């Protein structure tokens, strides 16, 4: 698979919906059917500052090796779910939560995602969703816990976690997700791991990688907003 990715919204480098039910403006990545083995694909990226070579390689696999995803070849299970949460109010990403990828490689394993091709030693924000729909008659979310770890270059950093309550529904597009900052290594690689008992031992519905403004850029932006506000006040007077 080779797709050209632009910005879904300001700051977005890559936005991926895992599965078969496409969620706009995400790019769909169908990792294939059930079975063992790490899955990979390539995306063409228009942001050449974040991705100097213009290409990102994405790899996903189940296992326990947090240093080499090539060894994470455990069983992967993919499913679209009927009766996924319907769009309602601030929640507009029903298709994103329709499909999920889990690893069923057994106790002590997680679902790893590795992305290669970023500018080295650069901090990015990553958001990962972890949701599954329980069976009839109640539907809604399956119960369980979800944690996302930064595993880049040997890191062991918890980016965040949440508890999924049985039957609960998303209230906005950030429901059932974790967002945190990760820094690419000297080779431009980042790796995260999902650990969860919602289904299997690791789960993902999709992910978004975004740029993180440098401190000076953020300062200049705030300063500019301050000047605009002051000018408006003076004009009003």
Short mmCIF file of C-alpha atoms in Angstrom, two decimals:
data_model
loop_
_atom_site.label_atom_id
_atom_site.label_comp_id
_atom_site.label_asym_id
_atom_site.label_seq_id
_atom_site.Cartn_x
_atom_site.Cartn_y
_atom_site.Cartn_z
CA UNK A 1 0.00 0.00 0.00
CA UNK A 2 1.28 3.47 -0.87
CA UNK A 3 -0.82 6.53 -0.15
CA UNK A 4 -0.11 10.26 -0.18
CA UNK A 5 -0.96 11.90 3.11
CA UNK A 6 -1.56 15.62 3.47
CA UNK A 7 -2.80 17.44 6.53
CA UNK A 8 -6.23 16.36 7.77
CA UNK A 9 -6.08 19.46 9.96
CA UNK A 10 -3.36 21.88 11.06
CA UNK A 11 -0.33 20.10 12.48
CA UNK A 12 -1.33 16.61 11.36
CA UNK A 13 1.47 14.54 9.84
CA UNK A 14 -0.39 11.23 9.57
CA UNK A 15 -3.92 10.10 10.50
CA UNK A 16 -4.72 6.40 10.12
CA UNK A 17 -7.93 4.42 10.55
CA UNK A 18 -7.13 0.73 11.06
CA UNK A 19 -9.67 -1.60 9.48
CA UNK A 20 -12.08 -1.53 6.57
CA UNK A 21 -14.68 1.14 7.47
CA UNK A 22 -13.09 4.37 6.24
CA UNK A 23 -13.34 7.37 8.56
CA UNK A 24 -12.82 10.75 6.88
CA UNK A 25 -10.38 12.52 6.97
CA UNK A 26 -8.29 9.55 8.14
CA UNK A 27 -6.42 7.35 5.67
CA UNK A 28 -7.52 3.72 5.77
CA UNK A 29 -4.96 1.00 6.51
CA UNK A 30 -6.40 -2.50 6.18
CA UNK A 31 -3.78 -4.66 7.92
CA UNK A 32 -5.33 -7.87 6.57
CA UNK A 33 -7.08 -10.82 8.15
CA UNK A 34 -6.39 -12.89 11.25
CA UNK A 35 -3.03 -14.58 11.55
CA UNK A 36 0.50 -14.31 12.79
CA UNK A 37 3.20 -11.99 11.53
CA UNK A 38 3.98 -8.30 11.71
CA UNK A 39 2.11 -6.14 9.16
CA UNK A 40 3.64 -3.16 7.35
CA UNK A 41 2.83 -0.51 4.77
CA UNK A 42 4.24 2.76 3.42
CA UNK A 43 2.73 6.24 3.25
CA UNK A 44 3.88 9.23 1.23
CA UNK A 45 3.92 12.36 3.43
CA UNK A 46 3.69 15.94 2.14
CA UNK A 47 5.21 17.51 5.30
CA UNK A 48 8.89 17.33 4.37
CA UNK A 49 9.99 19.08 7.55
CA UNK A 50 8.57 16.32 9.74
CA UNK A 51 9.37 13.56 7.23
CA UNK A 52 12.41 14.69 5.20
CA UNK A 53 12.35 11.74 2.83
CA UNK A 54 8.64 12.10 2.14
CA UNK A 55 7.93 8.49 3.14
CA UNK A 56 6.82 6.88 6.39
CA UNK A 57 6.95 3.14 7.00
CA UNK A 58 4.31 1.85 9.43
CA UNK A 59 4.60 -1.54 11.13
CA UNK A 60 2.21 -3.19 13.59
CA UNK A 61 2.72 -6.46 15.43
CA UNK A 62 1.83 -8.40 18.54
CA UNK A 63 4.45 -9.68 20.94
CA UNK A 64 6.71 -8.79 23.84
CA UNK A 65 9.88 -7.40 22.21
CA UNK A 66 9.90 -3.65 22.84
CA UNK A 67 13.25 -3.19 21.11
CA UNK A 68 12.73 -4.90 17.73
CA UNK A 69 9.27 -5.03 16.18
CA UNK A 70 10.49 -7.62 13.67
CA UNK A 71 10.27 -10.11 16.54
CA UNK A 72 6.65 -9.17 17.35
CA UNK A 73 5.05 -11.76 15.09
CA UNK A 74 2.30 -13.02 17.40
CA UNK A 75 -1.32 -13.54 16.41
CA UNK A 76 -3.30 -10.52 15.24
CA UNK A 77 -7.09 -10.43 15.12
CA UNK A 78 -9.04 -7.89 13.04
CA UNK A 79 -12.79 -7.34 13.22
CA UNK A 80 -15.44 -4.87 12.07
CA UNK A 81 -18.22 -4.61 14.64
CA UNK A 82 -21.93 -4.27 14.07
CA UNK A 83 -23.74 -1.80 16.32
CA UNK A 84 -20.69 0.45 16.77
CA UNK A 85 -21.49 3.81 18.38
CA UNK A 86 -23.47 6.10 16.11
CA UNK A 87 -22.38 9.67 15.45
CA UNK A 88 -24.04 11.87 18.01
CA UNK A 89 -23.35 15.47 19.00
CA UNK A 90 -19.59 16.04 19.45
CA UNK A 91 -18.82 12.45 18.45
CA UNK A 92 -18.45 12.22 14.67
CA UNK A 93 -16.06 9.27 14.20
CA UNK A 94 -18.32 6.22 14.18
CA UNK A 95 -16.37 4.46 11.44
CA UNK A 96 -13.10 4.85 13.35
CA UNK A 97 -14.51 2.81 16.24
CA UNK A 98 -16.22 0.25 13.98
CA UNK A 99 -13.01 -1.73 13.39
CA UNK A 100 -10.27 -2.73 15.78
CA UNK A 101 -6.96 -4.57 15.61
CA UNK A 102 -5.93 -6.66 18.62
CA UNK A 103 -3.15 -9.05 19.42
CA UNK A 104 -4.08 -12.44 20.81
CA UNK A 105 -0.47 -13.52 21.28
CA UNK A 106 -1.09 -14.35 24.95
CA UNK A 107 -0.15 -13.15 28.41
CA UNK A 108 2.70 -10.68 28.64
CA UNK A 109 2.26 -9.40 25.08
CA UNK A 110 1.07 -6.11 23.64
CA UNK A 111 0.27 -4.50 20.29
CA UNK A 112 3.25 -2.53 18.96
CA UNK A 113 3.17 0.28 16.39
CA UNK A 114 6.41 1.50 14.85
CA UNK A 115 6.72 4.47 12.47
CA UNK A 116 9.97 5.13 10.60
CA UNK A 117 11.05 8.09 8.47
CA UNK A 118 10.57 11.08 10.76
CA UNK A 119 13.09 13.86 11.23
CA UNK A 120 15.48 12.55 13.91
CA UNK A 121 15.32 13.70 17.52
CA UNK A 122 12.03 15.50 16.96
CA UNK A 123 9.04 15.52 19.30
CA UNK A 124 5.61 14.61 17.97
CA UNK A 125 2.18 14.14 19.52
CA UNK A 126 0.52 10.76 19.01
CA UNK A 127 -3.11 9.90 19.75
CA UNK A 128 -4.23 6.27 19.77
CA UNK A 129 -7.79 4.95 20.14
CA UNK A 130 -8.64 1.64 21.84
CA UNK A 131 -12.31 0.64 21.74
CA UNK A 132 -14.38 -2.47 21.11
CA UNK A 133 -18.16 -2.97 21.03
CA UNK A 134 -19.65 -5.64 23.26
CA UNK A 135 -22.23 -8.08 21.96
CA UNK A 136 -26.03 -7.85 22.18
CA UNK A 137 -28.21 -7.01 23.89
CA UNK A 138 -26.43 -4.14 25.62
CA UNK A 139 -23.81 -3.10 23.03
CA UNK A 140 -21.72 -0.05 23.95
CA UNK A 141 -18.12 -0.40 25.06
CA UNK A 142 -16.52 -3.60 26.27
CA UNK A 143 -15.14 -3.20 29.80
CA UNK A 144 -11.42 -3.14 30.48
CA UNK A 145 -8.30 -1.03 30.81
CA UNK A 146 -6.12 0.57 28.13
CA UNK A 147 -2.57 1.89 28.52
CA UNK A 148 -0.26 3.39 25.91
CA UNK A 149 3.51 3.29 26.36
CA UNK A 150 6.35 5.02 24.55
CA UNK A 151 8.84 2.28 23.61
CA UNK A 152 11.06 4.41 21.35
CA UNK A 153 14.75 3.61 21.65
CA UNK A 154 14.25 1.46 24.74
CA UNK A 155 11.91 3.89 26.53
CA UNK A 156 9.38 2.62 29.08
CA UNK A 157 7.17 5.67 29.52
CA UNK A 158 3.44 5.56 30.20
CA UNK A 159 1.79 8.11 27.91
CA UNK A 160 -1.64 7.65 29.44
CA UNK A 161 -4.41 5.20 30.27
CA UNK A 162 -8.15 4.94 30.69
CA UNK A 163 -10.81 2.54 31.94
CA UNK A 164 -13.54 1.48 29.53
CA UNK A 165 -16.84 1.06 31.36
CA UNK A 166 -19.20 -1.64 30.09
CA UNK A 167 -21.90 -0.19 27.86
CA UNK A 168 -20.47 3.32 27.82
CA UNK A 169 -20.58 5.45 24.67
CA UNK A 170 -18.19 8.09 23.31
CA UNK A 171 -19.08 11.67 24.16
CA UNK A 172 -16.63 13.29 21.71
CA UNK A 173 -13.87 12.34 19.27
CA UNK A 174 -11.28 12.02 22.04
CA UNK A 175 -13.23 9.35 23.94
CA UNK A 176 -11.46 6.00 24.34
CA UNK A 177 -8.09 7.44 23.36
CA UNK A 178 -4.74 8.44 24.84
CA UNK A 179 -2.57 11.33 23.62
CA UNK A 180 1.07 11.86 24.51
CA UNK A 181 4.36 13.22 23.20
CA UNK A 182 7.08 10.98 21.79
CA UNK A 183 10.50 11.92 20.43
CA UNK A 184 11.92 10.18 17.39
CA UNK A 185 15.30 8.53 17.83
CA UNK A 186 18.48 9.33 15.89
CA UNK A 187 17.17 7.21 13.00
CA UNK A 188 13.78 8.95 12.86
CA UNK A 189 11.84 6.06 14.46
CA UNK A 190 9.09 6.11 17.07
CA UNK A 191 7.45 3.08 18.70
CA UNK A 192 4.45 2.81 21.00
CA UNK A 193 2.77 -0.16 22.64
CA UNK A 194 -0.88 -0.71 23.54
CA UNK A 195 -1.50 -2.90 26.59
CA UNK A 196 -5.16 -3.67 27.19
CA UNK A 197 -7.60 -6.30 28.38
CA UNK A 198 -10.55 -4.78 26.51
CA UNK A 199 -9.98 -7.48 23.90
CA UNK A 200 -6.81 -9.51 23.51
CA UNK A 201 -3.76 -8.03 25.22
CA UNK A 202 -3.43 -4.91 23.07
CA UNK A 203 -5.90 -2.99 20.90
CA UNK A 204 -5.94 -0.09 18.43
CA UNK A 205 -8.63 1.46 16.21
CA UNK A 206 -6.44 4.14 14.68
CA UNK A 207 -3.91 6.83 15.42
CA UNK A 208 -2.92 10.40 14.60
CA UNK A 209 0.61 11.83 14.63
CA UNK A 210 0.89 15.62 14.83
CA UNK A 211 3.64 18.19 15.09
CA UNK A 212 4.42 19.81 18.42
CA UNK A 213 5.18 23.57 18.26
CA UNK A 214 8.64 24.49 19.49
CA UNK A 215 8.61 26.68 22.63
CA UNK A 216 9.74 29.78 20.70
CA UNK A 217 7.07 29.22 18.03
CA UNK A 218 4.39 28.95 20.71
CA UNK A 219 5.74 32.10 22.41
CA UNK A 220 5.67 34.07 19.15
CA UNK A 221 2.14 32.85 18.43
CA UNK A 222 0.92 33.98 21.84
CA UNK A 223 2.74 37.28 21.41
CA UNK A 224 1.07 37.81 18.04
CA UNK A 225 -2.34 37.09 19.50
CA UNK A 226 -1.63 39.60 22.26
CA UNK A 227 -0.76 42.31 19.74
CA UNK A 228 -3.92 41.63 17.74
CA UNK A 229 -6.02 41.80 20.91
CA UNK A 230 -4.39 45.09 21.96
CA UNK A 231 -5.00 46.62 18.53
CA UNK A 232 -8.65 45.56 18.63
CA UNK A 233 -9.08 47.13 22.08
CA UNK A 234 -7.50 50.40 20.91
CA UNK A 235 -9.72 50.42 17.82
CA UNK A 236 -12.77 49.87 20.01
CA UNK A 237 -11.77 52.83 22.17
#
